[in-house]
PDB file of N, CA, C and O in Angstrom:
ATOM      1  N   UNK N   7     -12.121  12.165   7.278  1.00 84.00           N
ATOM      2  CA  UNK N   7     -10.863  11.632   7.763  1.00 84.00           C
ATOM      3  C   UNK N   7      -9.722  12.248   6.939  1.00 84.00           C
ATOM      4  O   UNK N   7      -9.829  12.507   5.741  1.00 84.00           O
ATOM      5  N   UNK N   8      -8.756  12.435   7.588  1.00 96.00           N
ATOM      6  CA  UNK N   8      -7.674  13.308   7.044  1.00 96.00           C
ATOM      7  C   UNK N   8      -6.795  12.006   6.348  1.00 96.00           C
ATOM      8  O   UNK N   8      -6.742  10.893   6.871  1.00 96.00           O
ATOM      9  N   UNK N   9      -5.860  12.514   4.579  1.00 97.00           N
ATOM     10  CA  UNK N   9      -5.107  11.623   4.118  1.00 97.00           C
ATOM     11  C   UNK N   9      -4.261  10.875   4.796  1.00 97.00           C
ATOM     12  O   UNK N   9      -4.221   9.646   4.739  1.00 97.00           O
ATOM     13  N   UNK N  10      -3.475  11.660   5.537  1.00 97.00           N
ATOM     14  CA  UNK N  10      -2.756  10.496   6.348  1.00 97.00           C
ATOM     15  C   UNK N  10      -3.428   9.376   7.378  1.00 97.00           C
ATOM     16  O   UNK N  10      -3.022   8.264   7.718  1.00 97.00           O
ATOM     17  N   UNK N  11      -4.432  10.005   7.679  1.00 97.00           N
ATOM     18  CA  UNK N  11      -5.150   8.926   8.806  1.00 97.00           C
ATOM     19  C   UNK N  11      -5.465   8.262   7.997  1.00 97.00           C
ATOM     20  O   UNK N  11      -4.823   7.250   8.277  1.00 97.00           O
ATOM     21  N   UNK N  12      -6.126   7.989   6.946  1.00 97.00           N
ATOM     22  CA  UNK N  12      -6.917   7.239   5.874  1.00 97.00           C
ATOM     23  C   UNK N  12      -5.337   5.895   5.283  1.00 97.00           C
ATOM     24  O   UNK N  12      -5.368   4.767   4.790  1.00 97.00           O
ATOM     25  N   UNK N  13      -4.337   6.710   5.639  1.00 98.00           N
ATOM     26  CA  UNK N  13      -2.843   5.723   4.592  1.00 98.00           C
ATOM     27  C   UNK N  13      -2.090   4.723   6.171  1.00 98.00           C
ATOM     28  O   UNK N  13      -1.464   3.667   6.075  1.00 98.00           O
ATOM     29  N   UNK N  14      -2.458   5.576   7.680  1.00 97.00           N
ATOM     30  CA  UNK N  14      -2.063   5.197   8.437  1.00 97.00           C
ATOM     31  C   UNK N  14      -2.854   3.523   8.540  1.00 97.00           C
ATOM     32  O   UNK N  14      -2.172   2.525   8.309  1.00 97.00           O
ATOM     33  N   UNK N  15      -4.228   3.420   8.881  1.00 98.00           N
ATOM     34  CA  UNK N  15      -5.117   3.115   8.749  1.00 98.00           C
ATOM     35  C   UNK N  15      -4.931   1.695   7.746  1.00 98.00           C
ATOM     36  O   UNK N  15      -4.935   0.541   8.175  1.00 98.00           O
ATOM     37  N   UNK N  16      -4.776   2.090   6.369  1.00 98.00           N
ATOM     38  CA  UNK N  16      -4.840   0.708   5.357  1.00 98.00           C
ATOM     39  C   UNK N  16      -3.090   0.272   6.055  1.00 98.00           C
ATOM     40  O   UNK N  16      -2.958  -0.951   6.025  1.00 98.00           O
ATOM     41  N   UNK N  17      -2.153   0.802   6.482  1.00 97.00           N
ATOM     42  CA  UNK N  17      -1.003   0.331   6.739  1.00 97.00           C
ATOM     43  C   UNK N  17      -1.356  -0.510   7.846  1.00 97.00           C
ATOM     44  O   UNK N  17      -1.085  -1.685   7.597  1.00 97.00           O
ATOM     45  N   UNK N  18      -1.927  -0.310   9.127  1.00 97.00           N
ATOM     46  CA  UNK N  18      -2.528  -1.376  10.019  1.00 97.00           C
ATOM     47  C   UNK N  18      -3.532  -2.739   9.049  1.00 97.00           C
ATOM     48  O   UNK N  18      -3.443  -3.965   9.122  1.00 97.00           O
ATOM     49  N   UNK N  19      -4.071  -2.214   8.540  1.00 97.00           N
ATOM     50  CA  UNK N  19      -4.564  -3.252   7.483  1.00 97.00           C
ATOM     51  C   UNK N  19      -3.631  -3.842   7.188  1.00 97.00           C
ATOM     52  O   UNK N  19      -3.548  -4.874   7.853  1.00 97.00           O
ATOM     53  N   UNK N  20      -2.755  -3.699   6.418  1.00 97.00           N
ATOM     54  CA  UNK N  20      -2.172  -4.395   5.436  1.00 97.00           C
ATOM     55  C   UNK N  20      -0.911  -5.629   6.684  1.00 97.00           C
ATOM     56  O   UNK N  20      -0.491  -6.786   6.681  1.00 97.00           O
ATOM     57  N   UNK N  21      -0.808  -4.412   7.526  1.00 96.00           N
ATOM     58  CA  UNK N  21      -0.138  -5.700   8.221  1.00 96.00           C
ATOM     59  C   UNK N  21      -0.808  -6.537   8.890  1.00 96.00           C
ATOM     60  O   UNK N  21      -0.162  -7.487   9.334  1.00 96.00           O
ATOM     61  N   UNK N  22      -2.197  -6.488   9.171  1.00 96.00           N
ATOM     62  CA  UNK N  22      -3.057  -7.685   9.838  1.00 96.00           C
ATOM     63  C   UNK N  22      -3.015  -8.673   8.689  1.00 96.00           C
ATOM     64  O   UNK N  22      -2.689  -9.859   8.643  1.00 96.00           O
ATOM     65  N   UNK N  23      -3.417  -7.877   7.843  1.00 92.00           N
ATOM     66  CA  UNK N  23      -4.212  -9.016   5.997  1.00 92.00           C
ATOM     67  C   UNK N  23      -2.713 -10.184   5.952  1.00 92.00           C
ATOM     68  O   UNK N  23      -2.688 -11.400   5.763  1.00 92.00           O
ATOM     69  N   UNK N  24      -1.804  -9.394   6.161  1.00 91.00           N
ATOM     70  CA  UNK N  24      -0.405 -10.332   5.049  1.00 91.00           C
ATOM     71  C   UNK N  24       0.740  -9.272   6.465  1.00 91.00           C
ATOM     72  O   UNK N  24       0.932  -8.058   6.545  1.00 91.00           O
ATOM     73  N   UNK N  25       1.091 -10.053   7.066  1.00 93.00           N
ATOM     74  CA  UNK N  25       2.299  -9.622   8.123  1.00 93.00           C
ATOM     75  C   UNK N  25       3.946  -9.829   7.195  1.00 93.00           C
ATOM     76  O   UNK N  25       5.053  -9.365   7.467  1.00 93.00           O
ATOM     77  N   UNK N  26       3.657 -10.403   6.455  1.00 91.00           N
ATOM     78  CA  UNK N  26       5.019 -10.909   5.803  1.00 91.00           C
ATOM     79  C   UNK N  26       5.281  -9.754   4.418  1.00 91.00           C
ATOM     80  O   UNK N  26       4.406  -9.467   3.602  1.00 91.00           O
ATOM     81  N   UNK N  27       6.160  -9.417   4.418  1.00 93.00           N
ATOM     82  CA  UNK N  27       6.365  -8.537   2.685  1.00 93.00           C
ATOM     83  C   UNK N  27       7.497  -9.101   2.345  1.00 93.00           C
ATOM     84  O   UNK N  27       8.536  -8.637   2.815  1.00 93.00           O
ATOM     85  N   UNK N  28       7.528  -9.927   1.689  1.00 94.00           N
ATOM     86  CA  UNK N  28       8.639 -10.699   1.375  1.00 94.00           C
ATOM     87  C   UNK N  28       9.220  -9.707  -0.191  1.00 94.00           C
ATOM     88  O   UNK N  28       8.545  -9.691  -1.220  1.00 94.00           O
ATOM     89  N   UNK N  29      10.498  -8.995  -0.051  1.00 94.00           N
ATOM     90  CA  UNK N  29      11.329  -8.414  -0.544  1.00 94.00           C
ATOM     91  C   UNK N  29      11.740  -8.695  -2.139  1.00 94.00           C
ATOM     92  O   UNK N  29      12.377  -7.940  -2.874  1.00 94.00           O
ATOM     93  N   UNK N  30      11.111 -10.177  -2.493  1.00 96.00           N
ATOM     94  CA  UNK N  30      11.210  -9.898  -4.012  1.00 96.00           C
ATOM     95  C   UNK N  30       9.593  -9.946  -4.536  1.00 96.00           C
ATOM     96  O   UNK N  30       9.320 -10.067  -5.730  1.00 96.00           O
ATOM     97  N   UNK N  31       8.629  -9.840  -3.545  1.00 96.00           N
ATOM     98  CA  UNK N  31       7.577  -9.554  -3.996  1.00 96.00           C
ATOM     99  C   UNK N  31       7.182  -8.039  -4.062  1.00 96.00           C
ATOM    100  O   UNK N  31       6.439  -7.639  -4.958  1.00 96.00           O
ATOM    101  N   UNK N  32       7.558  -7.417  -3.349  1.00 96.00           N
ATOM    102  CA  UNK N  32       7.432  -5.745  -3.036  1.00 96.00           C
ATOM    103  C   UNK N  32       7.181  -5.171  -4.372  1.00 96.00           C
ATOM    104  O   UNK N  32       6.218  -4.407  -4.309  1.00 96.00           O
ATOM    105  N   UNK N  33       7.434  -5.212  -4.969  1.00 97.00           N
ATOM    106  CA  UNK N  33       7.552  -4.814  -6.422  1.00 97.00           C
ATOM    107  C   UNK N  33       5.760  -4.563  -7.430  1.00 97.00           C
ATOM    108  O   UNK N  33       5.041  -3.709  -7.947  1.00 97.00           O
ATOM    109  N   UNK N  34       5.922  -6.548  -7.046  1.00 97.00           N
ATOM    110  CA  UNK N  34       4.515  -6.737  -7.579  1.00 97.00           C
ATOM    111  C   UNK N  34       3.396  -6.410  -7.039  1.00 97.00           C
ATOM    112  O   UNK N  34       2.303  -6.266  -7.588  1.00 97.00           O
ATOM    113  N   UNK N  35       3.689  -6.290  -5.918  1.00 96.00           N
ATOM    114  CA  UNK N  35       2.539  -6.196  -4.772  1.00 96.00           C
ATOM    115  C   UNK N  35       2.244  -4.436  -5.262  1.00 96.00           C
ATOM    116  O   UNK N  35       1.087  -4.040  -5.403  1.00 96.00           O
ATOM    117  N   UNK N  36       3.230  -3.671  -5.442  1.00 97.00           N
ATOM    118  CA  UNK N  36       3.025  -1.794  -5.727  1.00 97.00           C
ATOM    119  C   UNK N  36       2.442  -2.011  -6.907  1.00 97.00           C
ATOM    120  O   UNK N  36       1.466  -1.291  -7.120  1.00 97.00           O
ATOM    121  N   UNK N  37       2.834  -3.053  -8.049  1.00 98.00           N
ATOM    122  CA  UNK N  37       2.520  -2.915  -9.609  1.00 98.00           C
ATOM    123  C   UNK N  37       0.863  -3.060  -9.540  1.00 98.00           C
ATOM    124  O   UNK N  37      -0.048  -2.442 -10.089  1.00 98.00           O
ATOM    125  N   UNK N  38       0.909  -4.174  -8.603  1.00 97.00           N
ATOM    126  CA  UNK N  38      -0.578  -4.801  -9.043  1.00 97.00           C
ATOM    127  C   UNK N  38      -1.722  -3.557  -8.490  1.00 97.00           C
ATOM    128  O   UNK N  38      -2.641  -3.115  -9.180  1.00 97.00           O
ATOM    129  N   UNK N  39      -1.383  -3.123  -7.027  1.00 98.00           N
ATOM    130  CA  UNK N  39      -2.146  -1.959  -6.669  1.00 98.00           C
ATOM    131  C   UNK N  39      -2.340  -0.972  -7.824  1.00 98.00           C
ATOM    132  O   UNK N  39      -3.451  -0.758  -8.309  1.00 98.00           O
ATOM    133  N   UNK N  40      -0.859  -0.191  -8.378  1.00 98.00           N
ATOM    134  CA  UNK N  40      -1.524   0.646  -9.538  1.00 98.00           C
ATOM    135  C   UNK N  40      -2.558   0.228 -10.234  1.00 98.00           C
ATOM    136  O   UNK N  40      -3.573   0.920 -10.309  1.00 98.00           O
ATOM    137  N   UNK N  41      -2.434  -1.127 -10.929  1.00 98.00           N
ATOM    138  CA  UNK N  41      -3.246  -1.654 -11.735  1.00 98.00           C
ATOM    139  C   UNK N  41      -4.308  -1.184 -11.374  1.00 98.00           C
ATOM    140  O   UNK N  41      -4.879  -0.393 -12.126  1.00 98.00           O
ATOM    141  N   UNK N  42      -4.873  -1.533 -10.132  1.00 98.00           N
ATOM    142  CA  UNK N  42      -6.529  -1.570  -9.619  1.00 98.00           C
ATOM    143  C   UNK N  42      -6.776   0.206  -9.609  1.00 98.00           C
ATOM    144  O   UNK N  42      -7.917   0.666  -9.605  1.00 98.00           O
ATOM    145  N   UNK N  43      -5.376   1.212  -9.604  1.00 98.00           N
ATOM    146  CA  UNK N  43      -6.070   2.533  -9.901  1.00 98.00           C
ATOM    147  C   UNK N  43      -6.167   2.858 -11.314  1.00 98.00           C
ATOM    148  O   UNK N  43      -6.398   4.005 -11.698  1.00 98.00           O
ATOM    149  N   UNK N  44      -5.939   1.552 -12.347  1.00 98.00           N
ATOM    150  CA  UNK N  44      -6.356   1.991 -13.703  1.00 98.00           C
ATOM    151  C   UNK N  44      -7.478   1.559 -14.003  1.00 98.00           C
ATOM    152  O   UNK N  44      -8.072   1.917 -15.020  1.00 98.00           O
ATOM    153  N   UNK N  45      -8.085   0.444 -12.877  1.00 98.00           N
ATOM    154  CA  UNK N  45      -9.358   0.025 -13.578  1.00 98.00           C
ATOM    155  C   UNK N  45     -10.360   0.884 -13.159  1.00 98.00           C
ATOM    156  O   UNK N  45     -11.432   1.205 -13.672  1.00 98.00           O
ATOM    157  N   UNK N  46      -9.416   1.412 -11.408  1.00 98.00           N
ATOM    158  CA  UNK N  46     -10.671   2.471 -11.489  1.00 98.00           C
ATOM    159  C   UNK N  46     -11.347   3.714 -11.949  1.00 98.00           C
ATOM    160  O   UNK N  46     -12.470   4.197 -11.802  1.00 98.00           O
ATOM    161  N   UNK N  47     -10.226   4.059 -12.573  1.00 98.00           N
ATOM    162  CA  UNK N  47     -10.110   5.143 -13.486  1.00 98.00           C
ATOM    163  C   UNK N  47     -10.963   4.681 -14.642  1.00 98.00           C
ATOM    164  O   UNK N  47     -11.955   5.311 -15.009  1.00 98.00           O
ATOM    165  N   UNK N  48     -10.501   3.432 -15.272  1.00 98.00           N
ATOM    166  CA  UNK N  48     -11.218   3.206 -16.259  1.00 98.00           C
ATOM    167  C   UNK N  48     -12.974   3.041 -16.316  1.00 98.00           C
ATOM    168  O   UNK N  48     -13.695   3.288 -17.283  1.00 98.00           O
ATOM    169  N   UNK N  49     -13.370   2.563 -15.009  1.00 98.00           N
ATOM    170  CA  UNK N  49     -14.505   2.542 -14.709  1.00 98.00           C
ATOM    171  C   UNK N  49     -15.618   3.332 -14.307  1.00 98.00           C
ATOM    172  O   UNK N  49     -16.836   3.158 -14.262  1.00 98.00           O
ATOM    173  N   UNK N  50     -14.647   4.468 -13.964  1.00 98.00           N
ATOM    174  CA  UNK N  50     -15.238   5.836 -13.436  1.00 98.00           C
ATOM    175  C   UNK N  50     -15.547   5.668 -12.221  1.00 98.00           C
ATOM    176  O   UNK N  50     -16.677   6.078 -11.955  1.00 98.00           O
ATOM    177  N   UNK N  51     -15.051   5.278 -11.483  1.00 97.00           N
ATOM    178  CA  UNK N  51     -15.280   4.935 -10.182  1.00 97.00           C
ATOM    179  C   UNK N  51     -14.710   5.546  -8.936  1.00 97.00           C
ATOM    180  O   UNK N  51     -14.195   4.835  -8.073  1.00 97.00           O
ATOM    181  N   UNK N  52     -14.802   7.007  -8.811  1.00 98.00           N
ATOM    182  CA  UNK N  52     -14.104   7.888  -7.835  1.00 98.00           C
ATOM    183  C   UNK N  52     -14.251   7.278  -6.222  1.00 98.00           C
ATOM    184  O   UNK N  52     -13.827   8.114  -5.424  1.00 98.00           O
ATOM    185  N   UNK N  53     -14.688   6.179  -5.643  1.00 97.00           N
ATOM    186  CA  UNK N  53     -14.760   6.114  -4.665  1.00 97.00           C
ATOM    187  C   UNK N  53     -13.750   5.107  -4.499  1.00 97.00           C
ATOM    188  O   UNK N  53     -13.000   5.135  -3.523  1.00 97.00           O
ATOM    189  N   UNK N  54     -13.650   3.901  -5.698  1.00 98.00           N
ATOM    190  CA  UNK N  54     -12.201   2.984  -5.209  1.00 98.00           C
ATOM    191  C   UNK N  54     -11.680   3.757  -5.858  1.00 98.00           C
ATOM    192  O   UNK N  54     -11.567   2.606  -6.278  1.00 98.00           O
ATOM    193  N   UNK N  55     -10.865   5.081  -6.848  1.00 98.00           N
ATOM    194  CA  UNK N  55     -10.275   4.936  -7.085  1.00 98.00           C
ATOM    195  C   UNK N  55      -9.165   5.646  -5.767  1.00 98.00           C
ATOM    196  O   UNK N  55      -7.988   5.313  -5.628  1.00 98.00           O
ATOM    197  N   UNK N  56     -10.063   6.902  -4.711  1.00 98.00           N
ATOM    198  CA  UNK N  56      -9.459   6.987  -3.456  1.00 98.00           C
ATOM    199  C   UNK N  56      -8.988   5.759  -2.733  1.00 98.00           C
ATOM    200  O   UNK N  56      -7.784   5.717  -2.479  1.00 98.00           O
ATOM    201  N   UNK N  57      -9.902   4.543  -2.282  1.00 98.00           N
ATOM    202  CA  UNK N  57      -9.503   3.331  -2.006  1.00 98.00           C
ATOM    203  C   UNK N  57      -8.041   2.924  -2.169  1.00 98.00           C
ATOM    204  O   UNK N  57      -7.196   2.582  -1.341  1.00 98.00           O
ATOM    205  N   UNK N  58      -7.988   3.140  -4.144  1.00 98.00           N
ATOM    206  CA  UNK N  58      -6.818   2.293  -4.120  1.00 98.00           C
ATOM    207  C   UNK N  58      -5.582   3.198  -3.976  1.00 98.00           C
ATOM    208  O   UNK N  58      -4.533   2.805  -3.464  1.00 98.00           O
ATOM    209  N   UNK N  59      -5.769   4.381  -4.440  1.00 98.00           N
ATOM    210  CA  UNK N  59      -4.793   5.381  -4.237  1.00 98.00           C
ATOM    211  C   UNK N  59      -3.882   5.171  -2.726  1.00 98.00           C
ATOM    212  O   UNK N  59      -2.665   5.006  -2.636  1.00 98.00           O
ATOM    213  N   UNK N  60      -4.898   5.239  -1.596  1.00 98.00           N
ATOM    214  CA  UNK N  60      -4.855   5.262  -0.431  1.00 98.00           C
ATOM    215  C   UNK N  60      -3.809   3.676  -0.119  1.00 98.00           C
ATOM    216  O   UNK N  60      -2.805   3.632   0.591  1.00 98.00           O
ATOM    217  N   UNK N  61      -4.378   2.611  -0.823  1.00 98.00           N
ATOM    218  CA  UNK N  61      -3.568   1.294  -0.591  1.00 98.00           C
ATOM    219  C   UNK N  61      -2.353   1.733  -1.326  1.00 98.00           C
ATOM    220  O   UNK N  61      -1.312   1.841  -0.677  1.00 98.00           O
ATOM    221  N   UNK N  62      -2.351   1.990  -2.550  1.00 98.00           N
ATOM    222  CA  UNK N  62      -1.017   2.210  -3.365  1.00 98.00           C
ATOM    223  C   UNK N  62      -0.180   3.020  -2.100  1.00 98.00           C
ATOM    224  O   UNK N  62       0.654   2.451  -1.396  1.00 98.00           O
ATOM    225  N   UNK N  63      -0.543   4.366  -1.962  1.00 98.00           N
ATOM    226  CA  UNK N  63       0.733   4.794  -0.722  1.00 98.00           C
ATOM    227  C   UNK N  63       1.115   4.390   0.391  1.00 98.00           C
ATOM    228  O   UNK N  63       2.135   4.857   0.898  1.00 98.00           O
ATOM    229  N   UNK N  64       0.558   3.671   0.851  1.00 98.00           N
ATOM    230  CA  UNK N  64       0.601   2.795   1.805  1.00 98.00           C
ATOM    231  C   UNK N  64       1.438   1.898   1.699  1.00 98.00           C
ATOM    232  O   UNK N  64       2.229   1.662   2.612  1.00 98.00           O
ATOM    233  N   UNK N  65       1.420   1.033   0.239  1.00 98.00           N
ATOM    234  CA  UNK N  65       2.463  -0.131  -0.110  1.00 98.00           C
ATOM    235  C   UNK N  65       3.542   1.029   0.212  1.00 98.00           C
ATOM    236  O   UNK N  65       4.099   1.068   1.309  1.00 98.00           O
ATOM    237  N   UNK N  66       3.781   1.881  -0.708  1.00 98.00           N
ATOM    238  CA  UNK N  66       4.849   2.355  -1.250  1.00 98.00           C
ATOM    239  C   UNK N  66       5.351   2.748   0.312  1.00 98.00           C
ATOM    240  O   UNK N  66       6.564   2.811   0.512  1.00 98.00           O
ATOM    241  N   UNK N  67       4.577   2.967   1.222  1.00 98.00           N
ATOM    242  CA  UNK N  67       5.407   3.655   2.789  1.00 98.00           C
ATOM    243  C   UNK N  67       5.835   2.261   3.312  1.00 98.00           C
ATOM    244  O   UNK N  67       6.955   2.035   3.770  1.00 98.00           O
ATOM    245  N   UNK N  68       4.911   1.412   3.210  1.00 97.00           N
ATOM    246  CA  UNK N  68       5.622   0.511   3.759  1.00 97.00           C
ATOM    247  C   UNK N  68       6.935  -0.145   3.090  1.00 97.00           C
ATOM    248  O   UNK N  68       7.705  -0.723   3.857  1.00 97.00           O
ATOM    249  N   UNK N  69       7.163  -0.110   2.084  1.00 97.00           N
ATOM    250  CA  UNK N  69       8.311  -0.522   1.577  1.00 97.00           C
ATOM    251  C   UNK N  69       9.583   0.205   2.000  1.00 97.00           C
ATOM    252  O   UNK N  69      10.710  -0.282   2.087  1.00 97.00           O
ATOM    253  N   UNK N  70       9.271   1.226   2.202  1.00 97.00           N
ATOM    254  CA  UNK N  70      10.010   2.269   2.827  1.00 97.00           C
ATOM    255  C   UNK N  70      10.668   2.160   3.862  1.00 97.00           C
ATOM    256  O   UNK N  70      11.844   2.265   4.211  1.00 97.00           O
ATOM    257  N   UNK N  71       9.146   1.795   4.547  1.00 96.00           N
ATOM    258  CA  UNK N  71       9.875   1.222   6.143  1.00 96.00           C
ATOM    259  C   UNK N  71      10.540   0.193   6.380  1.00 96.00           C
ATOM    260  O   UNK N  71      11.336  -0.034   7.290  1.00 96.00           O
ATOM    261  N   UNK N  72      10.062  -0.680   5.204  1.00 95.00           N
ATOM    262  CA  UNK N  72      11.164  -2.127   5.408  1.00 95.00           C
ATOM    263  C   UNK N  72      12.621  -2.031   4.695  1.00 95.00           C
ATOM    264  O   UNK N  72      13.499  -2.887   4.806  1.00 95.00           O
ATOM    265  N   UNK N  73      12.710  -0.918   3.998  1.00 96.00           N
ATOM    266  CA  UNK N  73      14.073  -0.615   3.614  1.00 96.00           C
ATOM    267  C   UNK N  73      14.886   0.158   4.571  1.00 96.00           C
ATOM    268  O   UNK N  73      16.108   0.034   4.491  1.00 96.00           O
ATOM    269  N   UNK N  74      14.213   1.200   5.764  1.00 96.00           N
ATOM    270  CA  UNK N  74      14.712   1.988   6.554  1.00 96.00           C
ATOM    271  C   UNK N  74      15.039   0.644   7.605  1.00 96.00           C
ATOM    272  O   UNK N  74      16.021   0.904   8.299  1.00 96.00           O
ATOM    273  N   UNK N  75      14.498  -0.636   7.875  1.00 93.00           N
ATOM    274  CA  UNK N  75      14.367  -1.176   8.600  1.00 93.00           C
ATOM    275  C   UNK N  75      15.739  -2.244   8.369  1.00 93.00           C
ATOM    276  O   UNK N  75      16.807  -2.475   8.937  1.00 93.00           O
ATOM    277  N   UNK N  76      15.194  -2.588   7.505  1.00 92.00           N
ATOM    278  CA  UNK N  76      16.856  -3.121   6.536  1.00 92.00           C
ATOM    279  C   UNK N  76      18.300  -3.073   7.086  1.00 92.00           C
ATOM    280  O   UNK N  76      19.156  -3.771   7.629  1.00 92.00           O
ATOM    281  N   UNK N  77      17.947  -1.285   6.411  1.00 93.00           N
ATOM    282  CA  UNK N  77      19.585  -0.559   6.608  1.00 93.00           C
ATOM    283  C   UNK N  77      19.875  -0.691   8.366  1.00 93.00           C
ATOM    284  O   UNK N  77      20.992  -0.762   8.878  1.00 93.00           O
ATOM    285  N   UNK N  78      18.939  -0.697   8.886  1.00 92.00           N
ATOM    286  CA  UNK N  78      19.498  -0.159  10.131  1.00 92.00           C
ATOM    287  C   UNK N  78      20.076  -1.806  11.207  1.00 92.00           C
ATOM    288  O   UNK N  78      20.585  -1.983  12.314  1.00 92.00           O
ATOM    289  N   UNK N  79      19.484  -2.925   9.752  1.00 79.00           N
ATOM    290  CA  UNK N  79      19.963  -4.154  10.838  1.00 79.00           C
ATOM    291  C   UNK N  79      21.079  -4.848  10.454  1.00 79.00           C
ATOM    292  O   UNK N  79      21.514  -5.757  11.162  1.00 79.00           O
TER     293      UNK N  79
END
């Protein structure tokens, strides 16, 4: 599966899991994802650490979109 299909993909996820991104959580929600790519790093664990990579850009696009979404209302 190609990277973007793989980031498109957890972004449909993420809006089934939690539909709401409430704007002073955005933050924590990107922090805490890194986190989980330090444990996987720390663990040696190359298969979540694609996993979380893949969720981390995903937050980060979607935040994106809710800021492009923002401006434009």
């Amino acid at each position: 599966m190609m990277i973007r299909d793989m980031i498109a993909q957890e972004r449909k996820r993420q809006d089934k899991l939690h539909p709401n991104f409430p704007k002073e959580l955005r933050l924590a929600i990107l922090v805490e994802e890194v986190g989980e790519i330090s444990t996987a790093l720390q663990n040696g664990d190359i298969e979540n650490l694609k996993t979380e990579l893949t969720q981390t850009a995903a937050t980060a696009i979607r935040w994106l979109e809710h800021i492009k979404k923002e401006e434009s209302t």
